Every structure is written in structure tokens, then in C-alpha cells.
Amino acid sequence: MTFQISKHRVFVIALFVMASVSIHAQQPSMRALIGQSLSKIQQPTPEAFLNCIAEMKRIDAMFPDSIQPKYQMALQSLNFSVMNPQAPQTESLLAETEQTITKIEQMNLADQSDICTLRGFLYMVRIVQDPARNGQRYYLDVMQNYEKALKLNPDNQLAKQLQQKFFEGMQQQTGK
């Protein structure tokens, strides 16, 4: 009699373990979700960026303690904004991006180099929106943030690329 009870318990425990493993296997990892979302931006259209940003917001809601969805949400919002500086969504995206950067800053494991890169990119977008008015206002902020990002992490490729684009844009503006 006790043999059947323990056999029954073992079966229930095994079933429970299999069910929990199956549930976890069905939930894609955060990195996989982010990768799927980013892969949809092969054609950098405004709609593709807006869809990606919406997906990043959904992933961020699923993983609120993770930095990566917030970082990608901010980065894709800035990419959209720099390509579409006068689009109706740009101002609200930039306001959300500022809030997101602040949230990332408050997280313990946040990479300070990445935060500086995002801040520099945010100021760079402001310059692109209105170079005559915002150029002098944000020029120093862009420079300082990229320099700090590269001082903290000399291998930060995004900071290097954005700083280079910024220099090229400034040379074009002064060369006119």
C-alpha cells in the first residue's frame, strides 16, 4: 500500500517538474525577444522603428528590472527621431527617452558609458531638429557625453560611431 502511495507521489512530482520545465521552455528569453524585435528593422522605415519601440515597451513591461529593453527602447527612439526629426511622434518619443535614460541611470548595474552615449545621442537629435537654435545650446553637451562615454569604455563602438557622425555633421554645417 505504501509502495503505491509513494509511486503516486513520485509520478505527481515528476509531472509537476515536467510542467514547470515546459512552461519555462515556452517563454522566450528576454534576449531572444529583443533580437526578434530588432531583426524587424532591416528596412529602416518609420513604421518599422515605431513597431520595434512598441515591442521594446512590451518587453520592458515583462522584464521591468532589466536594463537591455530600456536601452534598446531609448536607442531605437533616438534612431527614429534622428531620421524623422520633424515627425509628429518625435517630441513625445524624446520626452519618453529622457525618462528612460533617467530610469537606466538609477539601476545598479547600468553601464555609465552607455548612459553617456544615449545622452549624447539625445542632444545630437536636438541639434538635428533645429541646428540654428539648438546647435550652440547642445554642442558642448554632445561632445562631453561622447568623450566621457569613450573615457569610461574606449571600446564603446556606438559612442565612437556617433561621435564620428557628429564631427562629420559639424564639418558640413561649418563648410556651407
Coordinates of C-alpha atoms in Angstrom, one line a residue:
M1 CA 0.0 0.0 0.0
T2 CA 2.8 2.4 0.9
F3 CA 4.6 1.5 -2.3
Q4 CA 1.6 2.7 -4.4
I5 CA 1.3 5.9 -2.5
S6 CA 5.0 6.8 -2.9
K7 CA 4.8 5.7 -6.6
H8 CA 1.8 8.1 -7.0
R9 CA 3.8 10.9 -5.2
V10 CA 6.8 10.4 -7.5
F11 CA 4.5 10.5 -10.5
V12 CA 2.9 13.7 -9.3
I13 CA 6.3 15.3 -8.6
A14 CA 7.6 14.2 -12.0
L15 CA 4.6 15.6 -13.7
F16 CA 4.9 18.9 -11.8
V17 CA 8.6 19.2 -12.8
M18 CA 7.9 18.5 -16.4
A19 CA 5.1 21.0 -16.5
S20 CA 7.3 23.7 -15.0
V21 CA 10.1 23.0 -17.4
S22 CA 7.6 23.0 -20.2
I23 CA 6.2 26.4 -19.1
H24 CA 9.7 27.9 -18.9
A25 CA 10.7 26.5 -22.3
Q26 CA 7.6 28.2 -23.9
Q27 CA 8.6 31.6 -22.5
P28 CA 11.2 33.0 -24.9
S29 CA 14.1 34.7 -23.1
M30 CA 14.4 38.4 -23.0
R31 CA 17.4 38.4 -25.3
A32 CA 15.5 36.3 -27.9
L33 CA 12.6 38.7 -27.8
I34 CA 14.8 41.7 -28.2
G35 CA 16.7 40.0 -31.1
Q36 CA 13.4 39.2 -32.8
S37 CA 12.2 42.7 -32.5
L38 CA 15.4 44.3 -33.7
S39 CA 15.6 41.9 -36.7
K40 CA 12.4 43.5 -38.0
I41 CA 14.2 46.8 -38.6
Q42 CA 16.0 45.5 -41.7
Q43 CA 14.2 48.2 -43.7
P44 CA 14.6 51.4 -41.5
T45 CA 11.2 52.8 -42.2
P46 CA 9.4 55.0 -39.6
E47 CA 6.8 52.3 -39.2
A48 CA 9.4 49.6 -38.5
F49 CA 11.1 51.8 -35.8
L50 CA 7.7 52.6 -34.2
N51 CA 6.8 48.9 -34.1
C52 CA 10.1 48.0 -32.7
I53 CA 9.8 50.7 -30.0
A54 CA 6.3 49.4 -29.1
E55 CA 7.7 45.8 -28.8
M56 CA 10.5 47.1 -26.6
K57 CA 8.0 48.7 -24.3
R58 CA 6.1 45.4 -24.1
I59 CA 9.4 43.5 -23.4
D60 CA 10.3 46.1 -20.7
A61 CA 6.9 45.5 -19.1
M62 CA 7.6 41.8 -19.0
F63 CA 11.2 42.4 -17.6
P64 CA 10.9 45.6 -15.6
D65 CA 14.2 45.1 -13.7
S66 CA 16.2 44.6 -16.9
I67 CA 18.3 47.3 -18.5
Q68 CA 18.5 46.0 -22.0
P69 CA 14.9 46.6 -23.1
K70 CA 15.1 50.1 -21.7
Y71 CA 18.4 50.7 -23.5
Q72 CA 17.1 49.4 -26.8
M73 CA 13.8 51.3 -26.4
A74 CA 15.8 54.6 -26.0
L75 CA 18.3 53.8 -28.8
Q76 CA 15.5 52.9 -31.3
S77 CA 13.6 56.0 -30.3
L78 CA 16.6 58.1 -30.9
N79 CA 17.3 56.4 -34.2
F80 CA 13.7 57.1 -35.3
S81 CA 14.0 60.7 -34.1
V82 CA 17.3 61.5 -35.9
M83 CA 15.9 60.1 -39.1
N84 CA 12.5 61.8 -38.7
P85 CA 13.2 65.0 -36.7
Q86 CA 10.0 66.7 -37.6
A87 CA 7.7 63.7 -37.3
P88 CA 4.7 64.2 -35.0
Q89 CA 5.8 61.4 -32.7
T90 CA 9.3 62.7 -32.3
E91 CA 8.7 65.1 -29.3
S92 CA 6.9 62.5 -27.3
L93 CA 9.5 59.9 -28.1
L94 CA 12.3 62.2 -27.0
A95 CA 10.5 63.0 -23.7
E96 CA 10.0 59.3 -23.1
T97 CA 13.6 58.7 -23.9
E98 CA 14.8 61.2 -21.4
Q99 CA 12.7 59.5 -18.7
T100 CA 14.0 56.1 -19.8
I101 CA 17.7 57.3 -19.6
T102 CA 16.9 58.5 -16.1
K103 CA 15.5 55.1 -15.1
I104 CA 18.5 53.4 -16.5
E105 CA 20.8 55.7 -14.5
Q106 CA 19.0 54.7 -11.3
M107 CA 19.6 51.0 -11.9
N108 CA 22.6 49.4 -10.1
L109 CA 24.2 47.6 -13.0
A110 CA 23.8 50.3 -15.6
D111 CA 26.8 50.9 -17.8
Q112 CA 27.8 54.5 -17.4
S113 CA 29.4 54.6 -20.8
D114 CA 26.1 53.5 -22.5
I115 CA 24.2 56.1 -20.5
C116 CA 26.6 58.9 -21.7
T117 CA 26.3 57.6 -25.2
L118 CA 22.4 57.8 -25.1
R119 CA 22.6 61.3 -23.6
G120 CA 25.0 62.5 -26.2
F121 CA 22.7 61.0 -28.9
L122 CA 19.7 62.7 -27.4
Y123 CA 21.4 66.1 -27.5
M124 CA 22.6 65.3 -31.1
V125 CA 19.0 64.7 -32.1
R126 CA 18.0 68.1 -30.6
I127 CA 20.6 69.7 -32.8
V128 CA 19.4 67.9 -35.9
Q129 CA 15.8 69.1 -35.1
D130 CA 16.9 72.7 -35.3
P131 CA 20.6 73.3 -35.9
A132 CA 20.3 77.1 -35.9
R133 CA 18.7 77.3 -32.5
N134 CA 20.0 74.1 -30.8
G135 CA 23.5 73.8 -32.3
Q136 CA 25.2 76.2 -29.8
R137 CA 22.9 75.1 -27.0
Y138 CA 23.7 71.4 -27.1
Y139 CA 27.1 71.2 -28.9
L140 CA 29.1 71.0 -25.7
D141 CA 26.7 68.5 -24.1
V142 CA 27.1 66.2 -27.1
M143 CA 30.9 66.5 -27.1
Q144 CA 31.2 66.0 -23.3
N145 CA 28.9 62.9 -23.2
Y146 CA 30.7 61.1 -26.1
E147 CA 34.1 61.9 -24.6
K148 CA 33.0 60.7 -21.2
A149 CA 31.5 57.5 -22.7
L150 CA 34.8 56.8 -24.5
K151 CA 36.8 57.6 -21.4
L152 CA 34.8 55.1 -19.4
N153 CA 34.9 52.5 -22.2
P154 CA 37.3 53.1 -25.1
D155 CA 35.7 50.1 -26.9
N156 CA 32.2 51.6 -27.0
Q157 CA 31.6 51.3 -30.7
L158 CA 28.3 53.1 -30.7
A159 CA 29.9 56.1 -28.9
K160 CA 32.7 56.1 -31.5
Q161 CA 30.3 55.9 -34.4
L162 CA 28.0 58.6 -33.1
Q163 CA 30.9 60.9 -32.3
Q164 CA 32.3 60.5 -35.8
K165 CA 28.9 61.2 -37.3
F166 CA 28.6 64.3 -35.1
F167 CA 32.0 65.6 -36.2
E168 CA 31.1 65.0 -39.9
G169 CA 27.8 66.8 -39.4
M170 CA 29.5 69.8 -37.8
Q171 CA 32.1 70.0 -40.6
Q172 CA 29.3 70.0 -43.2
Q173 CA 27.5 72.8 -41.3
T174 CA 30.6 74.9 -41.0
G175 CA 31.7 74.2 -44.6
K176 CA 28.5 75.7 -46.0

